[in-house]
């Protein structure tokens, strides 16, 4: 009851709409305002209509990174700055909102002591919101600042002082998992550059773990003390990165369109990068369209999984996949309860996971179906593009540029639903029912 | 406990292996013996090696219908008869086994009174098995006999007395959802023939509903009295057929490779036929390979769903899809229990459905992934072929004929797992735990 009271108190005092609807409205406003800014003549060099501006704004606010035009060539410095601001608002706004929401709903998570919004305290307030937003912003700015400084070491010698802006833009884009780059081939020029191959992935992996996990690690330091959610996220991320990198490398090693012409060192760096970028980062260092069908499929499955809850990443989330597999294994071992790291996971979680996964799969399949009706391109390219949009990844095999208005609308809708939807679902997950406590249940976040 | 006792009593007395393993062994023996028969020189006209014989035998026993050679041209009358026997054994053997298993495990289902194998009676015995198998065989032979007589009206005028064999073969193939035809273009010659377009689908829909549903309808006659399982199957089948036929017609109406050149009447017949055949029948009256990507995708989703439990059909089953959707809807409506037709469906069912669906999706995706590594064909064609094999459907866009040995092995494995797997899973579903009775729960069969 205390949990529900918390949720109720939040609603009538500060918000008239239910929080997920409020979030959706905020995002629509962000997107429209962004589109108008990007449409202004000072933002671009003449080739951006309102449709392109809207698409770019939606892609930036949802931190997806699918583009119709080359960001570096089509937009002026002002336009690029608008995009960076939209990315920061979209990425951090959602993260703040998610953490606040989870806290307001009484779900415990690892945070600095002062901020633990326990259900029995009901201490959700505007002061806390401001403090929380500031804290998340500080974490983000520190990460992005360090990232920009390190990237400047690469970009300034290559581009002079303009390289500073490049370093800032790519650092912001990376931490927010936005995938926007200022070069038409993304980061392919630096396919073998160790600094770029370490700084960019570290930024988007940190952003994709989510503030809750970062806060937990910062606060607890020791593995044993981490929450179940943090442990699952870290192990899951590690396994998915290893799987993605090793299999990508094995499948593409001799492909003349991707790894084939590179030296061994570059091949290894590229395999690493292409193995991590599907966790919804969206940068690429090789030509995505030249990938073999098998590695394309691998990338699609990784894009669907995505990163962590309440992070800058998209997808159905690592924890959702984990519960899915755990429940399946437990079922065939005839266990009626799920366990992980000495904590039990309730059957209710399983139902949540199923609802979330079923809905996600239906949305992705519907999107591919609708686009395939009106477009005659390669099926796998269309499927890849829709998956990339739903997972807010931004990797592209080139089909996005060739879509008609209907196709663009589907992609915009997919990006929006892929970004706002899981949190709306997360709201249902958190408020649906009060669990009957029988054992010390480990809370994990789904969606 | 009575339920468990029943399961235990069955095992040690007559079977050493657990029933699913026994079933798998039986199927492997069927397939191998069939392969040897089909390999004999009297079975074919000279172009069938042991590999082709094994593939054909596996396809027949699993009632899939994917072929490497034109059945009518490559095999002699004897060979065709062997295939028909394998189809009958594969289709009915599994149905008998499934019904027996469900009965032995104490799961109530609609059957003639004498055969209700109630858990408190533990009346599983060899006598019952023989009676049940005979009953199912009689139902099958009556359906197939009537079907053959009707089909003879079409085939005898066209092919003389040889048309009688054609009528028998296609009737057996249809009732068992096997999809084997004696013409290289399946039933395309009769695309506008009303008799063929009614008799064949009625046969495979009846076979695909399953003996339990047919028995229930035969016994109860009135809708109100049918079991939850029968109601779900009938409604689900109707909805899927309407959806498939209407959407297929709309998508292909002007496609020059499929419906385009046909008259309006033929277009309507073909839409109906192509809308029902993905419920794992596998016949076709238009060129599958010429279908648009969107209708190919539609067909793939329908093939994955398939028909009814304990039937001659494959797929994850209609009831599984129903629970999947019901649980998702209930979740978003914040209901903690599932209801359908005045009966509740336990949360345990949801976990079962999730395990079954997750495993099926993983298997299909793995199959597509493995085949896509070593084959450079159109991705959608490879995906279609694997889906068709896993759903034991038998529709083909032509890729099966071009597969190398690895690819053929994957397809054989997919057919086998798609046929035997769900029942093995069904065994787990049925024996996993004794439900705590709280309300009159409606039992439905999953897998
Ligand atoms: K992205
Ligand atoms: K079939």
Coordinates of C-alpha atoms in Angstrom, one line a residue, chain B:
Chain B
X1 CA -0.1 -37.2 -6.4
X2 CA -2.5 -39.3 -8.3
X3 CA -1.4 -37.6 -11.5
X4 CA 2.2 -38.3 -10.8
X5 CA 1.5 -41.9 -9.9
X6 CA -0.2 -42.3 -13.3
X7 CA 2.9 -41.0 -15.1
X8 CA 5.2 -43.2 -13.0
X9 CA 3.1 -46.3 -13.5
X10 CA 3.3 -45.8 -17.3
X11 CA 7.0 -45.5 -17.4
X12 CA 8.5 -48.6 -15.7
X13 CA 5.9 -51.1 -16.8
X14 CA 5.9 -50.6 -20.5
X15 CA 8.6 -48.1 -21.3
X16 CA 12.2 -47.9 -20.0
X17 CA 12.9 -44.5 -21.6
X18 CA 10.9 -41.4 -20.8
X19 CA 8.0 -41.1 -23.3
X20 CA 9.5 -38.2 -25.3
X21 CA 12.8 -40.0 -25.7
X22 CA 10.9 -43.1 -26.8
X23 CA 9.0 -41.0 -29.3
X24 CA 12.2 -39.6 -30.7
X25 CA 13.7 -43.0 -31.0
X26 CA 10.6 -44.3 -32.8
X27 CA 10.8 -41.4 -35.3
X28 CA 14.5 -41.9 -36.0
X29 CA 13.8 -45.6 -36.6
X30 CA 10.9 -44.7 -38.9
X31 CA 13.1 -42.2 -40.8
X32 CA 16.0 -44.6 -41.3
X33 CA 13.9 -47.6 -42.4
X34 CA 12.0 -45.3 -44.7
X35 CA 15.2 -44.0 -46.2
X36 CA 16.4 -47.5 -46.9
X37 CA 13.1 -48.3 -48.7
X38 CA 13.2 -45.1 -50.7
X39 CA 16.8 -45.8 -51.6
X40 CA 16.0 -49.2 -53.2
X41 CA 16.1 -49.2 -57.0
X42 CA 12.4 -50.2 -57.2
X43 CA 11.4 -47.0 -55.4
X44 CA 12.8 -44.4 -57.9
X45 CA 13.8 -43.9 -61.5
X46 CA 17.6 -43.6 -60.8
X47 CA 18.3 -40.2 -59.4
X48 CA 17.8 -40.7 -55.7
X49 CA 21.0 -41.3 -53.6
X50 CA 21.0 -42.2 -49.9
X51 CA 21.1 -38.5 -49.0
X52 CA 18.0 -37.7 -51.0
X53 CA 16.3 -40.8 -49.7
X54 CA 17.1 -39.8 -46.1
X55 CA 15.9 -36.2 -46.7
X56 CA 12.6 -37.4 -48.3
X57 CA 12.0 -40.0 -45.6
X58 CA 12.6 -37.4 -42.8
X59 CA 10.3 -35.0 -44.6
X60 CA 7.6 -37.6 -44.9
X61 CA 7.8 -39.0 -41.4
X62 CA 7.7 -35.5 -39.9
X63 CA 4.9 -34.7 -42.4
X64 CA 6.7 -31.6 -43.6
X65 CA 6.7 -31.9 -47.4
X66 CA 10.0 -30.2 -48.3
X67 CA 11.5 -32.1 -51.2
X68 CA 14.8 -32.3 -53.1
X69 CA 13.2 -34.0 -56.1
X70 CA 9.8 -33.9 -57.8
X71 CA 7.9 -36.7 -55.9
X72 CA 5.7 -37.6 -58.9
X73 CA 8.5 -37.8 -61.4
X74 CA 11.5 -39.1 -59.4
X75 CA 9.7 -41.9 -57.4
X76 CA 7.9 -45.0 -58.8
X77 CA 4.5 -46.0 -57.7
X78 CA 6.1 -48.2 -55.1
X79 CA 8.2 -45.3 -53.9
X80 CA 5.2 -43.1 -53.7
X81 CA 3.4 -45.8 -51.7
X82 CA 6.3 -45.9 -49.3
X83 CA 6.1 -42.2 -48.9
X84 CA 2.3 -42.4 -48.2
X85 CA 2.8 -45.0 -45.6
X86 CA 5.6 -43.0 -43.9
X87 CA 3.2 -40.0 -43.9
X88 CA 0.4 -42.0 -42.3
X89 CA 2.7 -43.4 -39.7
X90 CA 4.3 -40.1 -38.9
X91 CA 1.0 -38.2 -38.8
X92 CA -1.1 -40.7 -36.9
X93 CA 1.6 -42.2 -34.9
X94 CA 2.3 -38.9 -33.3
X95 CA -1.3 -38.0 -32.8
X96 CA -2.0 -41.4 -31.1
X97 CA 1.0 -41.0 -28.9
X98 CA 0.1 -37.5 -28.0
X99 CA -3.5 -38.3 -27.1
X100 CA -2.3 -41.4 -25.1
X101 CA 0.3 -39.4 -23.3
X102 CA -2.1 -36.6 -22.3
X103 CA -4.5 -39.2 -21.1
X104 CA -1.9 -41.2 -19.2
X105 CA -0.8 -38.0 -17.5
X106 CA -4.4 -37.4 -16.3
X107 CA -5.2 -34.4 -18.4
X108 CA -8.8 -34.5 -19.2
X109 CA -9.9 -34.0 -22.8
X110 CA -13.0 -34.6 -24.8
X111 CA -13.2 -38.2 -25.9
X112 CA -15.8 -41.0 -26.1
X113 CA -16.8 -41.8 -22.5
X114 CA -15.2 -45.3 -22.6
X115 CA -11.8 -43.7 -23.2
X116 CA -11.6 -41.1 -20.5
X117 CA -8.3 -41.9 -18.9
X118 CA -9.0 -40.3 -15.6
X119 CA -6.2 -39.7 -13.2
X120 CA -8.0 -41.4 -10.3
X121 CA -8.6 -44.5 -12.4
X122 CA -5.1 -45.0 -13.7
X123 CA -6.5 -47.1 -16.4
X124 CA -3.7 -46.7 -18.9
X125 CA -3.1 -50.1 -20.4
X126 CA -2.0 -51.7 -23.6
X127 CA -5.7 -52.5 -24.3
X128 CA -6.6 -48.9 -24.1
X129 CA -3.6 -48.0 -26.3
X130 CA -4.7 -50.4 -29.0
X131 CA -8.3 -49.2 -28.8
X132 CA -7.3 -45.6 -29.0
X133 CA -4.9 -46.1 -31.9
X134 CA -7.7 -48.0 -33.7
X135 CA -10.2 -45.3 -33.1
X136 CA -7.8 -42.6 -34.4
X137 CA -6.9 -44.8 -37.4
X138 CA -10.6 -45.2 -38.1
X139 CA -11.3 -41.5 -38.0
X140 CA -8.3 -40.9 -40.2
X141 CA -9.3 -43.6 -42.7
X142 CA -12.9 -42.4 -42.9
X143 CA -11.8 -38.8 -43.5
X144 CA -9.1 -39.9 -46.0
X145 CA -11.5 -42.3 -47.8
X146 CA -14.2 -39.7 -48.3
X147 CA -11.5 -37.2 -49.4
X148 CA -10.1 -39.6 -51.9
X149 CA -13.5 -40.4 -53.4
X150 CA -14.2 -36.7 -53.8
X151 CA -10.8 -36.0 -55.3
X152 CA -11.2 -38.9 -57.7
X153 CA -14.0 -36.9 -59.3
X154 CA -11.3 -34.5 -60.4
X155 CA -8.3 -36.7 -60.9
X156 CA -9.8 -39.7 -62.7
X157 CA -11.2 -37.7 -65.7
X158 CA -7.8 -36.0 -66.0
X159 CA -5.4 -39.0 -65.5
X160 CA -7.5 -42.2 -66.1
X161 CA -7.3 -45.0 -63.5
X162 CA -4.0 -43.6 -62.4
X163 CA -6.1 -40.7 -61.0
X164 CA -7.3 -43.1 -58.3
X165 CA -3.8 -43.4 -56.8
X166 CA -3.4 -39.6 -57.2
X167 CA -6.7 -39.1 -55.2
X168 CA -5.6 -41.5 -52.5
X169 CA -2.1 -40.0 -52.2
X170 CA -3.2 -36.4 -52.0
X171 CA -6.0 -37.3 -49.6
X172 CA -3.5 -39.0 -47.2
X173 CA -1.0 -36.2 -47.7
X174 CA -3.7 -33.6 -46.9
X175 CA -5.2 -35.2 -43.8
X176 CA -1.8 -35.7 -42.3
X177 CA -0.8 -32.1 -43.2
X178 CA 2.2 -33.6 -45.1
X179 CA 2.0 -31.3 -48.2
X180 CA 3.6 -33.9 -50.5
X181 CA 2.1 -33.6 -54.0
X182 CA 2.7 -35.6 -57.2
X183 CA 3.2 -32.5 -59.4
X184 CA 6.2 -30.2 -59.4
X185 CA 4.0 -27.2 -59.0
X186 CA 2.0 -28.8 -56.2
X187 CA -1.7 -28.1 -56.8
X188 CA -1.3 -25.1 -59.0
X189 CA -3.1 -26.8 -61.9
X190 CA -6.3 -26.7 -59.8
X191 CA -6.0 -23.1 -58.6
X192 CA -9.6 -22.4 -59.6
X193 CA -11.1 -25.8 -59.1
X194 CA -13.8 -25.6 -56.3
X195 CA -13.6 -29.3 -55.4
X196 CA -9.9 -29.4 -54.9
X197 CA -10.0 -26.0 -53.1
X198 CA -12.6 -27.3 -50.6
X199 CA -11.7 -31.0 -50.1
X200 CA -7.9 -30.6 -49.6
X201 CA -8.2 -27.7 -47.1
X202 CA -11.1 -29.4 -45.2
X203 CA -8.9 -32.5 -44.8
X204 CA -5.8 -30.6 -43.5
X205 CA -7.9 -28.3 -41.3
X206 CA -9.6 -31.4 -39.7
X207 CA -6.2 -33.1 -39.3
X208 CA -4.7 -29.9 -37.9
X209 CA -7.4 -29.3 -35.3
X210 CA -6.4 -32.6 -33.7
X211 CA -8.2 -35.7 -32.6
X212 CA -9.1 -34.2 -29.2
X213 CA -11.0 -31.4 -30.8
X214 CA -12.7 -33.6 -33.4
X215 CA -13.6 -36.1 -30.7
X216 CA -15.0 -33.2 -28.5
X217 CA -17.1 -31.9 -31.4
X218 CA -18.4 -35.3 -32.3
X219 CA -19.3 -36.0 -28.7
X220 CA -20.8 -32.7 -27.6
X221 CA -22.3 -31.2 -30.7
X222 CA -23.1 -27.9 -28.9
X223 CA -20.8 -24.9 -28.7
X224 CA -21.6 -24.3 -25.0
X225 CA -20.5 -27.8 -24.0
X226 CA -17.2 -27.8 -25.8
X227 CA -14.0 -27.7 -23.7
X228 CA -12.0 -24.5 -23.4
X229 CA -9.3 -26.1 -25.6
X230 CA -11.8 -26.9 -28.4
X231 CA -13.3 -23.4 -28.3
X232 CA -9.9 -21.7 -28.4
X233 CA -8.8 -24.0 -31.3
X234 CA -12.0 -23.3 -33.4
X235 CA -12.0 -19.5 -32.8
X236 CA -8.3 -19.3 -33.3
X237 CA -8.3 -21.3 -36.5
X238 CA -11.1 -19.2 -37.9
X239 CA -9.4 -15.9 -37.1
X240 CA -6.1 -17.0 -38.5
X241 CA -7.7 -18.3 -41.7
X242 CA -9.6 -15.1 -42.2
X243 CA -6.6 -12.9 -41.5
X244 CA -4.3 -15.0 -43.7
X245 CA -6.7 -15.2 -46.7
X246 CA -7.8 -11.5 -46.7
X247 CA -4.3 -10.1 -46.2
X248 CA -2.8 -12.5 -48.8
X249 CA -5.4 -11.5 -51.3
X250 CA -5.0 -7.8 -50.7
X251 CA -1.2 -8.0 -51.0
X252 CA -0.9 -10.3 -54.0
X253 CA -4.0 -9.2 -56.0
X254 CA -2.0 -7.5 -58.8
X255 CA 1.3 -9.4 -58.5
X256 CA 2.1 -10.7 -62.0
X257 CA 3.9 -13.7 -60.6
X258 CA 1.0 -14.9 -58.5
X259 CA -2.6 -13.7 -58.5
X260 CA -2.2 -11.1 -61.2
X261 CA -2.9 -13.1 -64.4
X262 CA -5.8 -15.1 -62.8
X263 CA -9.5 -14.3 -63.1
X264 CA -11.4 -12.9 -60.1
X265 CA -12.9 -16.3 -59.1
X266 CA -9.4 -18.0 -59.3
X267 CA -7.9 -15.1 -57.3
X268 CA -10.5 -15.6 -54.5
X269 CA -9.9 -19.4 -54.5
X270 CA -6.1 -18.9 -54.5
X271 CA -6.3 -16.3 -51.7
X272 CA -8.4 -18.7 -49.6
X273 CA -6.0 -21.6 -50.3
X274 CA -2.8 -19.6 -49.6
X275 CA -4.4 -18.3 -46.4
X276 CA -5.1 -21.8 -45.0
X277 CA -2.1 -23.7 -46.2
X278 CA 0.4 -22.0 -43.8
X279 CA -1.3 -23.8 -41.0
X280 CA 1.4 -26.3 -41.8
X281 CA -0.4 -28.1 -44.7
X282 CA 2.3 -27.1 -47.2
X283 CA 0.4 -27.4 -50.5
X284 CA 0.3 -24.4 -52.8
X285 CA -1.7 -23.3 -55.8
X286 CA 0.4 -20.3 -56.7
X287 CA 4.2 -20.0 -57.1
X288 CA 5.5 -19.5 -53.6
X289 CA 8.8 -18.1 -54.8
X290 CA 7.1 -15.3 -56.7
X291 CA 5.2 -14.0 -53.6
X292 CA 6.0 -10.4 -52.5
X293 CA 8.2 -10.0 -49.4
X294 CA 5.3 -8.8 -47.4
X295 CA 3.1 -11.8 -48.1
X296 CA 6.2 -14.0 -47.6
X297 CA 6.5 -12.5 -44.1
X298 CA 2.8 -13.0 -43.5
X299 CA 3.1 -16.7 -44.5
X300 CA 6.2 -17.1 -42.2
X301 CA 4.3 -15.8 -39.2
X302 CA 1.4 -18.1 -39.9
X303 CA 3.7 -21.1 -40.4
X304 CA 5.3 -20.4 -37.0
X305 CA 1.9 -20.4 -35.3
X306 CA 0.7 -23.6 -37.1
X307 CA -2.2 -25.7 -36.0
X308 CA -3.5 -27.5 -32.9
X309 CA -1.8 -29.6 -30.2
X310 CA -1.9 -33.4 -30.6
X311 CA -2.7 -33.0 -34.3
X312 CA -1.0 -33.6 -37.6
X313 CA 0.0 -29.9 -37.7
X314 CA 3.2 -28.3 -36.5
X315 CA 4.2 -24.9 -35.3
X316 CA 4.1 -23.4 -31.8
X317 CA 0.3 -24.0 -31.9
X318 CA -2.7 -21.8 -31.9
X319 CA -3.4 -22.1 -28.2
X320 CA 0.2 -21.0 -27.4
X321 CA -0.3 -17.9 -29.5
X322 CA -3.6 -17.3 -27.8
X323 CA -2.2 -17.5 -24.2
X324 CA 0.7 -15.3 -25.4
X325 CA -1.6 -12.5 -26.5
X326 CA -4.1 -13.0 -23.6
X327 CA -1.3 -12.7 -21.1
X328 CA 0.1 -9.6 -22.7
X329 CA -3.3 -7.9 -22.9
X330 CA -4.1 -8.9 -19.3
X331 CA -0.8 -7.6 -18.2
X332 CA -1.4 -4.1 -19.6
X333 CA -4.9 -4.2 -18.1
X334 CA -3.3 -4.9 -14.8
X335 CA -5.2 -8.1 -14.3
X336 CA -3.4 -10.9 -12.4
X337 CA -5.5 -13.7 -13.8
X338 CA -6.3 -14.8 -17.3
X339 CA -9.9 -15.5 -18.5
X340 CA -11.3 -17.0 -21.6
X341 CA -14.8 -18.2 -22.2
X342 CA -15.6 -18.2 -18.5
X343 CA -12.6 -20.3 -17.6
X344 CA -9.4 -19.1 -15.9
X345 CA -6.0 -20.0 -17.2
X346 CA -3.3 -20.3 -14.5
X347 CA -0.1 -18.3 -14.4
X348 CA 1.8 -21.6 -14.7
X349 CA 0.5 -21.8 -18.3
X350 CA 2.0 -18.5 -19.0
X351 CA 5.4 -19.6 -17.9
X352 CA 5.0 -22.8 -20.1
X353 CA 4.1 -20.7 -23.1
X354 CA 7.1 -18.4 -22.6
X355 CA 9.5 -21.3 -22.3
X356 CA 8.0 -23.0 -25.4
X357 CA 8.0 -19.7 -27.4
X358 CA 11.5 -18.7 -26.4
X359 CA 12.9 -22.1 -27.2
X360 CA 11.1 -22.2 -30.6
X361 CA 12.3 -18.7 -31.5
X362 CA 15.9 -19.5 -30.5
X363 CA 15.8 -22.7 -32.6
X364 CA 14.4 -21.0 -35.7
X365 CA 16.8 -18.1 -35.4
X366 CA 19.8 -20.4 -34.8
X367 CA 18.7 -22.5 -37.9
X368 CA 18.5 -19.4 -40.1
X369 CA 21.8 -18.1 -38.7
X370 CA 23.7 -21.3 -39.4
X371 CA 22.3 -21.7 -42.9
X372 CA 23.0 -18.0 -43.6
X373 CA 26.6 -18.5 -42.7
X374 CA 27.3 -21.0 -45.5
X375 CA 24.7 -19.9 -48.1
X376 CA 24.7 -16.7 -50.1
X377 CA 21.1 -16.9 -51.4
X378 CA 18.4 -14.3 -50.7
X379 CA 18.1 -14.0 -46.9
X380 CA 14.3 -14.1 -46.9
X381 CA 14.3 -17.4 -49.0
X382 CA 16.6 -19.0 -46.5
X383 CA 14.6 -17.7 -43.5
X384 CA 11.4 -19.0 -45.2
X385 CA 12.8 -22.4 -45.7
X386 CA 14.0 -22.8 -42.1
X387 CA 10.7 -21.6 -40.8
X388 CA 8.8 -23.9 -43.1
X389 CA 10.9 -26.9 -41.9
X390 CA 10.5 -26.0 -38.2
X391 CA 6.8 -25.6 -38.6
X392 CA 6.7 -28.9 -40.6
X393 CA 4.9 -26.9 -43.3
X394 CA 6.7 -27.8 -46.5
X395 CA 6.1 -24.6 -48.5
X396 CA 9.3 -23.6 -50.4
X397 CA 10.7 -20.7 -52.2
X398 CA 13.1 -23.0 -53.9
X399 CA 16.1 -22.7 -51.6
X400 CA 15.9 -26.2 -50.3
X401 CA 17.0 -27.7 -53.6
X402 CA 20.1 -25.6 -53.6
X403 CA 21.3 -26.4 -50.1
X404 CA 24.6 -28.2 -49.6
X405 CA 25.0 -31.1 -47.1
X406 CA 25.2 -28.9 -44.1
X407 CA 22.1 -27.0 -45.1
X408 CA 20.2 -30.2 -45.7
X409 CA 21.2 -31.5 -42.3
X410 CA 20.0 -28.3 -40.7
X411 CA 16.7 -28.6 -42.5
X412 CA 16.3 -32.3 -41.5
X413 CA 17.2 -31.4 -37.9
X414 CA 14.6 -28.5 -38.0
X415 CA 11.9 -30.8 -39.3
X416 CA 12.7 -33.4 -36.6
X417 CA 12.8 -30.9 -33.8
X418 CA 9.7 -29.1 -35.1
X419 CA 7.8 -32.4 -35.1
X420 CA 9.1 -34.2 -32.0
X421 CA 10.1 -31.2 -29.9
X422 CA 6.8 -29.7 -29.1
X423 CA 5.4 -33.0 -27.8
X424 CA 8.5 -33.5 -25.7
X425 CA 7.9 -30.0 -24.4
X426 CA 4.3 -31.0 -23.9
X427 CA 5.4 -33.8 -21.7
X428 CA 7.2 -31.3 -19.5
X429 CA 4.2 -29.0 -19.6
X430 CA 2.0 -31.8 -18.3
X431 CA 4.2 -33.4 -15.7
X432 CA 6.0 -30.4 -14.3
X433 CA 4.0 -29.6 -11.2
X434 CA 0.7 -30.5 -9.6
X435 CA -1.4 -27.3 -9.8
X436 CA -2.9 -26.2 -6.5
X437 CA -6.6 -26.1 -7.3
X438 CA -8.3 -22.8 -6.3
X439 CA -10.8 -22.3 -9.1
X440 CA -12.2 -24.4 -11.9
X441 CA -9.2 -24.1 -14.2
X442 CA -9.7 -24.7 -17.9
X443 CA -7.0 -27.0 -19.2
X444 CA -5.5 -26.2 -22.6
X445 CA -2.7 -27.9 -24.4
X446 CA 0.4 -26.1 -25.3
X447 CA 2.9 -27.4 -27.9

